[in-house]
């Protein structure tokens, strides 16, 4: 039986600013936003056309979770956004004001650039050859 990762939990300070960034600015789709309790929601977002893995935007619920916002992978890249049109997506992200941590670079596997979301999570935008 095939398996896949359906969601990756991304701890954020609050739901709405995270939705505003990922859906409003990055163009991700809001897959689900369901209230679980008075202070907890199930919020799933995904890049357009993504069919399997989603991001679960999880609001920090305690001090320990607040401390790891933006540091869930230490100082490494946490997530990889793969594209089939690096130049176009890079230009769109630049116009949207996304913070890039470097200039795009060509690697043996493709084009890549490191960027950071407003919550401190490091990402790679990557187009594989």
Short mmCIF file of N, CA, C and O in Angstrom, two decimals:
data_model
loop_
_atom_site.label_atom_id
_atom_site.label_comp_id
_atom_site.label_asym_id
_atom_site.label_seq_id
_atom_site.Cartn_x
_atom_site.Cartn_y
_atom_site.Cartn_z
N UNK A 1 0.84 -1.18 0.00
CA UNK A 1 0.00 0.00 0.00
C UNK A 1 0.89 1.24 0.00
O UNK A 1 1.78 1.37 0.83
N UNK A 2 0.65 2.19 -0.92
CA UNK A 2 1.45 3.42 -0.95
C UNK A 2 1.19 4.28 0.29
O UNK A 2 0.09 4.30 0.82
N UNK A 3 2.22 4.98 0.70
CA UNK A 3 2.10 5.92 1.81
C UNK A 3 2.68 7.26 1.36
O UNK A 3 3.44 7.33 0.41
N UNK A 4 2.30 8.32 2.05
CA UNK A 4 2.86 9.64 1.79
C UNK A 4 2.71 10.48 3.05
O UNK A 4 1.91 10.16 3.93
N UNK A 5 3.50 11.52 3.13
CA UNK A 5 3.39 12.46 4.26
C UNK A 5 2.27 13.44 3.91
O UNK A 5 2.37 14.16 2.90
N UNK A 6 1.23 13.47 4.72
CA UNK A 6 0.08 14.30 4.41
C UNK A 6 0.23 15.73 4.91
O UNK A 6 -0.30 16.66 4.30
N UNK A 7 0.96 15.92 6.02
CA UNK A 7 1.11 17.27 6.56
C UNK A 7 2.39 17.37 7.38
O UNK A 7 2.85 16.40 7.96
N UNK A 8 2.92 18.57 7.38
CA UNK A 8 4.07 18.91 8.21
C UNK A 8 3.63 20.07 9.10
O UNK A 8 3.13 21.09 8.60
N UNK A 9 3.79 19.91 10.39
CA UNK A 9 3.38 20.93 11.33
C UNK A 9 4.41 22.07 11.36
O UNK A 9 5.60 21.82 11.54
N UNK A 10 3.94 23.27 11.17
CA UNK A 10 4.79 24.46 11.20
C UNK A 10 4.27 25.36 12.31
O UNK A 10 3.16 25.90 12.22
N UNK A 11 5.05 25.52 13.37
CA UNK A 11 4.61 26.32 14.51
C UNK A 11 4.74 27.81 14.15
O UNK A 11 5.79 28.26 13.69
N UNK A 12 3.65 28.53 14.35
CA UNK A 12 3.58 29.96 14.03
C UNK A 12 3.03 30.71 15.24
O UNK A 12 2.40 30.12 16.11
N UNK A 13 3.27 32.04 15.31
CA UNK A 13 2.78 32.80 16.46
C UNK A 13 1.25 32.88 16.52
O UNK A 13 0.67 32.91 17.60
N UNK A 14 0.61 32.96 15.35
CA UNK A 14 -0.85 33.05 15.30
C UNK A 14 -1.33 32.62 13.93
O UNK A 14 -0.59 32.70 12.95
N UNK A 15 -2.56 32.16 13.86
CA UNK A 15 -3.09 31.61 12.61
C UNK A 15 -3.24 32.65 11.50
O UNK A 15 -2.78 32.44 10.38
N UNK A 16 -3.92 33.76 11.79
CA UNK A 16 -4.27 34.70 10.72
C UNK A 16 -3.07 35.33 10.03
O UNK A 16 -3.05 35.41 8.80
N UNK A 17 -2.04 35.79 10.76
CA UNK A 17 -0.87 36.32 10.05
C UNK A 17 -0.18 35.25 9.18
O UNK A 17 0.32 35.56 8.10
N UNK A 18 -0.20 34.00 9.64
CA UNK A 18 0.39 32.92 8.85
C UNK A 18 -0.43 32.68 7.58
O UNK A 18 0.13 32.51 6.49
N UNK A 19 -1.75 32.70 7.71
CA UNK A 19 -2.61 32.55 6.53
C UNK A 19 -2.39 33.73 5.59
O UNK A 19 -2.30 33.55 4.36
N UNK A 20 -2.31 34.94 6.14
CA UNK A 20 -2.09 36.12 5.30
C UNK A 20 -0.81 35.99 4.49
O UNK A 20 -0.77 36.34 3.31
N UNK A 21 0.25 35.47 5.11
CA UNK A 21 1.51 35.33 4.39
C UNK A 21 1.43 34.21 3.35
O UNK A 21 1.68 34.42 2.17
N UNK A 22 1.10 33.01 3.80
CA UNK A 22 1.16 31.86 2.90
C UNK A 22 0.08 31.89 1.82
O UNK A 22 0.35 31.56 0.66
N UNK A 23 -1.12 32.29 2.16
CA UNK A 23 -2.21 32.32 1.18
C UNK A 23 -2.23 33.67 0.46
O UNK A 23 -2.22 33.73 -0.77
N UNK A 24 -2.24 34.75 1.23
CA UNK A 24 -2.36 36.08 0.64
C UNK A 24 -1.16 36.53 -0.16
O UNK A 24 -1.30 37.09 -1.25
N UNK A 25 0.03 36.27 0.35
CA UNK A 25 1.25 36.75 -0.31
C UNK A 25 1.88 35.69 -1.21
O UNK A 25 2.24 35.97 -2.35
N UNK A 26 2.00 34.48 -0.72
CA UNK A 26 2.68 33.42 -1.47
C UNK A 26 1.77 32.71 -2.47
O UNK A 26 2.24 31.96 -3.31
N UNK A 27 0.47 32.89 -2.35
CA UNK A 27 -0.45 32.27 -3.29
C UNK A 27 -0.77 30.82 -3.00
O UNK A 27 -1.31 30.11 -3.85
N UNK A 28 -0.45 30.35 -1.79
CA UNK A 28 -0.81 28.98 -1.41
C UNK A 28 -2.34 28.89 -1.33
O UNK A 28 -3.03 29.89 -1.16
N UNK A 29 -2.83 27.68 -1.42
CA UNK A 29 -4.26 27.44 -1.27
C UNK A 29 -4.58 27.15 0.19
O UNK A 29 -3.83 26.44 0.86
N UNK A 30 -5.68 27.71 0.66
CA UNK A 30 -6.18 27.39 1.99
C UNK A 30 -7.02 26.13 1.84
O UNK A 30 -8.12 26.16 1.30
N UNK A 31 -6.49 25.01 2.29
CA UNK A 31 -7.15 23.72 2.14
C UNK A 31 -8.24 23.54 3.19
O UNK A 31 -9.33 23.06 2.89
N UNK A 32 -7.92 23.94 4.41
CA UNK A 32 -8.89 23.78 5.49
C UNK A 32 -8.58 24.77 6.61
O UNK A 32 -7.43 25.05 6.90
N UNK A 33 -9.63 25.30 7.22
CA UNK A 33 -9.52 26.14 8.40
C UNK A 33 -10.71 25.81 9.29
O UNK A 33 -11.79 26.36 9.12
N UNK A 34 -10.50 24.88 10.19
CA UNK A 34 -11.58 24.38 11.04
C UNK A 34 -11.27 24.69 12.50
O UNK A 34 -10.18 24.41 12.98
N UNK A 35 -12.26 25.25 13.18
CA UNK A 35 -12.11 25.52 14.62
C UNK A 35 -12.23 24.21 15.39
O UNK A 35 -13.20 23.47 15.25
N UNK A 36 -11.21 23.92 16.20
CA UNK A 36 -11.20 22.71 17.03
C UNK A 36 -11.75 23.03 18.42
O UNK A 36 -12.50 22.27 18.99
N UNK A 37 -11.30 24.18 18.93
CA UNK A 37 -11.76 24.65 20.23
C UNK A 37 -11.68 26.18 20.19
O UNK A 37 -11.34 26.76 19.16
N UNK A 38 -11.96 26.79 21.32
CA UNK A 38 -11.95 28.25 21.37
C UNK A 38 -10.60 28.85 20.96
O UNK A 38 -10.54 29.93 20.40
N UNK A 39 -9.50 28.13 21.24
CA UNK A 39 -8.17 28.68 20.94
C UNK A 39 -7.33 27.79 20.02
O UNK A 39 -6.13 27.98 19.91
N UNK A 40 -7.97 26.84 19.35
CA UNK A 40 -7.21 25.96 18.47
C UNK A 40 -7.96 25.73 17.16
O UNK A 40 -9.17 25.51 17.16
N UNK A 41 -7.20 25.82 16.04
CA UNK A 41 -7.77 25.58 14.71
C UNK A 41 -6.91 24.57 13.96
O UNK A 41 -5.74 24.40 14.26
N UNK A 42 -7.52 23.91 13.01
CA UNK A 42 -6.82 23.00 12.10
C UNK A 42 -6.72 23.74 10.78
O UNK A 42 -7.69 23.87 10.05
N UNK A 43 -5.51 24.27 10.51
CA UNK A 43 -5.31 25.11 9.32
C UNK A 43 -4.29 24.43 8.41
O UNK A 43 -3.13 24.28 8.78
N UNK A 44 -4.76 24.03 7.24
CA UNK A 44 -3.90 23.40 6.24
C UNK A 44 -3.78 24.30 5.02
O UNK A 44 -4.79 24.78 4.50
N UNK A 45 -2.53 24.51 4.58
CA UNK A 45 -2.27 25.26 3.36
C UNK A 45 -1.31 24.45 2.49
O UNK A 45 -0.60 23.58 2.98
N UNK A 46 -1.31 24.77 1.19
CA UNK A 46 -0.41 24.07 0.27
C UNK A 46 -0.18 24.94 -0.96
O UNK A 46 -1.06 25.72 -1.35
N UNK A 47 0.98 24.78 -1.59
CA UNK A 47 1.21 25.50 -2.84
C UNK A 47 0.17 25.09 -3.88
O UNK A 47 -0.34 23.96 -3.84
N UNK A 48 -0.15 25.97 -4.82
CA UNK A 48 -1.14 25.61 -5.84
C UNK A 48 -0.70 24.36 -6.60
O UNK A 48 0.46 24.22 -6.96
N UNK A 49 -1.64 23.45 -6.78
CA UNK A 49 -1.36 22.23 -7.52
C UNK A 49 -0.78 21.11 -6.69
O UNK A 49 -0.66 19.98 -7.15
N UNK A 50 -0.42 21.38 -5.45
CA UNK A 50 0.12 20.34 -4.58
C UNK A 50 -1.00 19.37 -4.24
O UNK A 50 -2.10 19.77 -3.87
N UNK A 51 -0.73 18.08 -4.37
CA UNK A 51 -1.80 17.11 -4.18
C UNK A 51 -1.65 16.25 -2.94
O UNK A 51 -2.57 15.52 -2.59
N UNK A 52 -0.51 16.30 -2.28
CA UNK A 52 -0.34 15.39 -1.15
C UNK A 52 0.09 16.12 0.12
O UNK A 52 -0.67 16.20 1.07
N UNK A 53 1.28 16.65 0.19
CA UNK A 53 1.80 17.23 1.42
C UNK A 53 1.27 18.64 1.63
O UNK A 53 1.33 19.47 0.74
N UNK A 54 0.78 18.89 2.82
CA UNK A 54 0.29 20.21 3.22
C UNK A 54 1.10 20.72 4.42
O UNK A 54 1.74 19.94 5.11
N UNK A 55 1.00 22.01 4.67
CA UNK A 55 1.53 22.58 5.90
C UNK A 55 0.38 22.74 6.88
O UNK A 55 -0.65 23.32 6.54
N UNK A 56 0.57 22.22 8.07
CA UNK A 56 -0.38 22.46 9.15
C UNK A 56 0.14 23.65 9.93
O UNK A 56 1.20 23.57 10.57
N UNK A 57 -0.54 24.78 9.82
CA UNK A 57 -0.13 25.97 10.55
C UNK A 57 -0.63 25.83 11.99
O UNK A 57 -1.83 25.90 12.25
N UNK A 58 0.30 25.59 12.89
CA UNK A 58 -0.03 25.29 14.28
C UNK A 58 0.38 26.46 15.16
O UNK A 58 1.56 26.78 15.28
N UNK A 59 -0.60 27.12 15.77
CA UNK A 59 -0.30 28.24 16.67
C UNK A 59 0.38 27.72 17.91
O UNK A 59 -0.06 26.75 18.53
N UNK A 60 1.47 28.38 18.29
CA UNK A 60 2.19 27.99 19.50
C UNK A 60 1.23 28.05 20.69
O UNK A 60 0.54 29.04 20.90
N UNK A 61 1.22 26.97 21.47
CA UNK A 61 0.27 26.85 22.57
C UNK A 61 0.91 27.04 23.94
O UNK A 61 0.21 27.09 24.94
N UNK A 62 2.24 27.12 23.97
CA UNK A 62 2.91 27.30 25.26
C UNK A 62 4.28 27.93 25.01
O UNK A 62 4.69 28.14 23.87
N UNK A 63 4.96 28.23 26.09
CA UNK A 63 6.25 28.92 26.00
C UNK A 63 7.30 28.09 25.25
O UNK A 63 8.07 28.63 24.45
N UNK A 64 7.32 26.80 25.48
CA UNK A 64 8.29 25.94 24.79
C UNK A 64 8.08 25.98 23.28
O UNK A 64 9.05 26.04 22.51
N UNK A 65 6.83 25.97 22.84
CA UNK A 65 6.55 26.05 21.41
C UNK A 65 6.88 27.44 20.87
O UNK A 65 7.40 27.57 19.76
N UNK A 66 6.59 28.47 21.63
CA UNK A 66 6.92 29.84 21.19
C UNK A 66 8.42 29.99 20.97
O UNK A 66 8.85 30.67 20.04
N UNK A 67 9.22 29.34 21.80
CA UNK A 67 10.67 29.45 21.70
C UNK A 67 11.24 28.83 20.42
O UNK A 67 12.32 29.21 19.99
N UNK A 68 10.54 27.90 19.81
CA UNK A 68 11.07 27.24 18.61
C UNK A 68 10.49 27.78 17.30
O UNK A 68 10.84 27.31 16.22
N UNK A 69 9.64 28.79 17.38
CA UNK A 69 9.11 29.39 16.15
C UNK A 69 10.30 29.88 15.33
O UNK A 69 11.15 30.62 15.81
N UNK A 70 10.35 29.44 14.10
CA UNK A 70 11.43 29.82 13.20
C UNK A 70 12.72 29.05 13.40
O UNK A 70 13.68 29.25 12.67
N UNK A 71 12.75 28.19 14.38
CA UNK A 71 13.98 27.43 14.68
C UNK A 71 13.72 25.93 14.73
O UNK A 71 14.46 25.19 15.36
N UNK A 72 12.65 25.47 14.10
CA UNK A 72 12.30 24.05 14.16
C UNK A 72 13.37 23.16 13.54
O UNK A 72 13.44 21.98 13.85
N UNK A 73 14.21 23.72 12.67
CA UNK A 73 15.28 22.94 12.03
C UNK A 73 16.65 23.45 12.48
O UNK A 73 17.64 23.29 11.77
N UNK A 74 16.71 24.07 13.64
CA UNK A 74 17.96 24.68 14.06
C UNK A 74 18.21 25.87 13.15
O UNK A 74 17.32 26.66 12.91
N UNK A 75 19.39 25.97 12.60
CA UNK A 75 19.70 27.07 11.68
C UNK A 75 19.71 26.59 10.23
O UNK A 75 20.26 27.24 9.37
N UNK A 76 19.08 25.45 9.97
CA UNK A 76 19.07 24.87 8.62
C UNK A 76 17.78 25.22 7.90
O UNK A 76 16.80 25.66 8.51
N UNK A 77 17.78 24.97 6.60
CA UNK A 77 16.56 25.09 5.82
C UNK A 77 15.58 24.02 6.30
O UNK A 77 15.95 22.86 6.45
N UNK A 78 14.35 24.44 6.55
CA UNK A 78 13.33 23.52 7.04
C UNK A 78 12.49 22.94 5.90
O UNK A 78 12.18 21.76 5.89
N UNK A 79 12.14 23.79 4.94
CA UNK A 79 11.20 23.37 3.89
C UNK A 79 11.75 23.72 2.51
O UNK A 79 12.48 24.69 2.35
N UNK A 80 11.35 22.93 1.54
CA UNK A 80 11.82 23.08 0.17
C UNK A 80 10.62 23.24 -0.75
O UNK A 80 9.78 22.35 -0.84
N UNK A 81 10.53 24.41 -1.38
CA UNK A 81 9.44 24.71 -2.31
C UNK A 81 9.96 24.47 -3.72
O UNK A 81 10.79 25.23 -4.22
N UNK A 82 9.50 23.39 -4.34
CA UNK A 82 9.99 23.04 -5.67
C UNK A 82 9.11 23.68 -6.73
O UNK A 82 7.89 23.75 -6.59
N UNK A 83 9.76 24.16 -7.79
CA UNK A 83 9.07 24.84 -8.89
C UNK A 83 9.55 24.29 -10.22
O UNK A 83 10.62 23.69 -10.31
N UNK A 84 8.74 24.51 -11.23
CA UNK A 84 9.14 24.16 -12.60
C UNK A 84 9.52 25.40 -13.38
O UNK A 84 9.87 25.31 -14.55
N UNK A 85 9.42 26.58 -12.73
CA UNK A 85 9.75 27.84 -13.39
C UNK A 85 10.41 28.77 -12.37
O UNK A 85 9.78 29.69 -11.84
N UNK A 86 11.67 28.51 -12.11
CA UNK A 86 12.41 29.23 -11.07
C UNK A 86 12.38 30.74 -11.30
O UNK A 86 12.07 31.50 -10.38
N UNK A 87 12.73 31.18 -12.49
CA UNK A 87 12.85 32.62 -12.77
C UNK A 87 11.54 33.35 -12.51
O UNK A 87 11.53 34.42 -11.89
N UNK A 88 10.43 32.80 -12.98
CA UNK A 88 9.13 33.45 -12.78
C UNK A 88 8.76 33.49 -11.31
O UNK A 88 8.37 34.53 -10.79
N UNK A 89 8.88 32.36 -10.63
CA UNK A 89 8.51 32.32 -9.21
C UNK A 89 9.42 33.21 -8.37
O UNK A 89 8.96 33.89 -7.44
N UNK A 90 10.70 33.23 -8.68
CA UNK A 90 11.64 34.09 -7.97
C UNK A 90 11.24 35.56 -8.15
O UNK A 90 11.20 36.32 -7.18
N UNK A 91 10.91 35.95 -9.37
CA UNK A 91 10.51 37.34 -9.65
C UNK A 91 9.22 37.69 -8.91
O UNK A 91 9.10 38.79 -8.35
N UNK A 92 8.26 36.79 -8.90
CA UNK A 92 7.00 37.04 -8.19
C UNK A 92 7.27 37.22 -6.69
O UNK A 92 6.73 38.13 -6.05
N UNK A 93 8.11 36.36 -6.14
CA UNK A 93 8.43 36.45 -4.71
C UNK A 93 9.18 37.75 -4.39
O UNK A 93 8.93 38.37 -3.36
N UNK A 94 10.08 38.17 -5.29
CA UNK A 94 10.78 39.44 -5.09
C UNK A 94 9.79 40.60 -5.05
O UNK A 94 9.87 41.45 -4.16
N UNK A 95 8.87 40.63 -6.02
CA UNK A 95 7.87 41.71 -6.07
C UNK A 95 6.99 41.70 -4.83
O UNK A 95 6.51 42.76 -4.40
N UNK A 96 6.75 40.53 -4.26
CA UNK A 96 5.90 40.41 -3.07
C UNK A 96 6.64 40.80 -1.80
O UNK A 96 6.04 40.89 -0.74
N UNK A 97 7.94 41.02 -1.90
CA UNK A 97 8.71 41.45 -0.74
C UNK A 97 9.25 40.32 0.12
O UNK A 97 9.62 40.55 1.28
N UNK A 98 9.30 39.11 -0.43
CA UNK A 98 9.87 38.00 0.32
C UNK A 98 11.34 38.28 0.60
O UNK A 98 12.07 38.79 -0.25
N UNK A 99 11.79 37.95 1.80
CA UNK A 99 13.17 38.19 2.21
C UNK A 99 14.05 37.03 1.77
O UNK A 99 13.89 35.90 2.24
N UNK A 100 14.96 37.30 0.85
CA UNK A 100 15.92 36.29 0.39
C UNK A 100 17.20 36.44 1.18
O UNK A 100 17.65 37.55 1.46
N UNK A 101 17.80 35.32 1.52
CA UNK A 101 19.02 35.31 2.33
C UNK A 101 20.28 35.24 1.48
O UNK A 101 21.39 35.28 2.02
N UNK A 102 20.13 35.12 0.17
CA UNK A 102 21.25 35.01 -0.75
C UNK A 102 20.76 35.30 -2.16
O UNK A 102 19.56 35.43 -2.39
N UNK A 103 21.70 35.37 -3.07
CA UNK A 103 21.37 35.47 -4.49
C UNK A 103 21.11 34.06 -5.02
O UNK A 103 21.67 33.08 -4.50
N UNK A 104 20.26 33.92 -6.05
CA UNK A 104 20.07 32.58 -6.63
C UNK A 104 21.41 32.00 -7.08
O UNK A 104 22.31 32.74 -7.51
N UNK A 105 21.51 30.69 -6.95
CA UNK A 105 22.75 30.04 -7.33
C UNK A 105 22.46 28.76 -8.11
O UNK A 105 21.42 28.12 -7.90
N UNK A 106 23.37 28.42 -8.97
CA UNK A 106 23.24 27.20 -9.75
C UNK A 106 24.06 26.11 -9.08
O UNK A 106 25.24 26.29 -8.80
N UNK A 107 23.41 25.01 -8.80
CA UNK A 107 24.06 23.85 -8.22
C UNK A 107 24.01 22.71 -9.22
O UNK A 107 23.32 22.81 -10.24
N UNK A 108 24.68 21.62 -8.95
CA UNK A 108 24.70 20.48 -9.87
C UNK A 108 23.30 19.90 -10.07
O UNK A 108 23.01 19.32 -11.10
N UNK A 109 22.41 20.08 -9.11
CA UNK A 109 21.06 19.53 -9.16
C UNK A 109 20.02 20.51 -9.68
O UNK A 109 18.89 20.14 -9.96
N UNK A 110 20.37 21.82 -9.76
CA UNK A 110 19.40 22.80 -10.24
C UNK A 110 19.65 24.19 -9.71
O UNK A 110 20.68 24.48 -9.12
N UNK A 111 18.67 25.08 -9.91
CA UNK A 111 18.72 26.45 -9.41
C UNK A 111 18.09 26.48 -8.03
O UNK A 111 17.06 25.83 -7.79
N UNK A 112 18.68 27.28 -7.13
CA UNK A 112 18.18 27.34 -5.76
C UNK A 112 18.45 28.71 -5.17
O UNK A 112 19.43 29.37 -5.51
N UNK A 113 17.57 29.13 -4.28
CA UNK A 113 17.78 30.34 -3.49
C UNK A 113 17.13 30.13 -2.13
O UNK A 113 16.06 29.53 -2.01
N UNK A 114 17.81 30.59 -1.09
CA UNK A 114 17.31 30.47 0.28
C UNK A 114 16.53 31.72 0.64
O UNK A 114 16.98 32.84 0.40
N UNK A 115 15.36 31.52 1.26
CA UNK A 115 14.52 32.64 1.71
C UNK A 115 13.96 32.31 3.08
O UNK A 115 14.07 31.20 3.56
N UNK A 116 13.37 33.32 3.71
CA UNK A 116 12.85 33.16 5.06
C UNK A 116 11.44 33.74 5.13
O UNK A 116 11.17 34.79 4.53
N UNK A 117 10.56 33.05 5.83
CA UNK A 117 9.21 33.58 6.01
C UNK A 117 9.21 34.58 7.18
O UNK A 117 10.23 34.71 7.88
N UNK A 118 8.12 35.29 7.40
CA UNK A 118 8.10 36.30 8.47
C UNK A 118 8.27 35.73 9.87
O UNK A 118 8.47 36.48 10.82
N UNK A 119 8.21 34.42 10.01
CA UNK A 119 8.29 33.78 11.32
C UNK A 119 9.68 33.19 11.58
O UNK A 119 9.91 32.58 12.60
N UNK A 120 10.60 33.36 10.60
CA UNK A 120 11.97 32.91 10.77
C UNK A 120 12.28 31.54 10.18
O UNK A 120 13.41 31.07 10.29
N UNK A 121 11.31 30.90 9.55
CA UNK A 121 11.54 29.59 8.95
C UNK A 121 12.30 29.74 7.63
O UNK A 121 11.89 30.51 6.77
N UNK A 122 13.39 29.00 7.51
CA UNK A 122 14.19 29.06 6.29
C UNK A 122 13.65 28.06 5.26
O UNK A 122 13.29 26.93 5.61
N UNK A 123 13.60 28.51 4.02
CA UNK A 123 13.11 27.73 2.90
C UNK A 123 14.14 27.77 1.78
O UNK A 123 14.91 28.72 1.67
N UNK A 124 14.08 26.79 0.89
CA UNK A 124 14.73 26.85 -0.41
C UNK A 124 13.65 26.87 -1.48
O UNK A 124 12.70 26.09 -1.40
N UNK A 125 13.80 27.78 -2.44
CA UNK A 125 13.05 27.69 -3.69
C UNK A 125 13.98 26.98 -4.64
O UNK A 125 15.14 27.39 -4.80
N UNK A 126 13.51 25.91 -5.26
CA UNK A 126 14.41 25.07 -6.05
C UNK A 126 13.73 24.60 -7.33
O UNK A 126 12.55 24.25 -7.33
N UNK A 127 14.49 24.65 -8.42
CA UNK A 127 14.08 24.03 -9.67
C UNK A 127 15.14 23.01 -10.02
O UNK A 127 16.30 23.36 -10.25
N UNK A 128 14.76 21.76 -10.04
CA UNK A 128 15.71 20.68 -10.35
C UNK A 128 15.89 20.54 -11.85
O UNK A 128 14.98 20.77 -12.62
N UNK A 129 17.10 20.13 -12.22
CA UNK A 129 17.38 19.88 -13.65
C UNK A 129 16.93 18.49 -14.02
O UNK A 129 16.87 17.59 -13.24
#
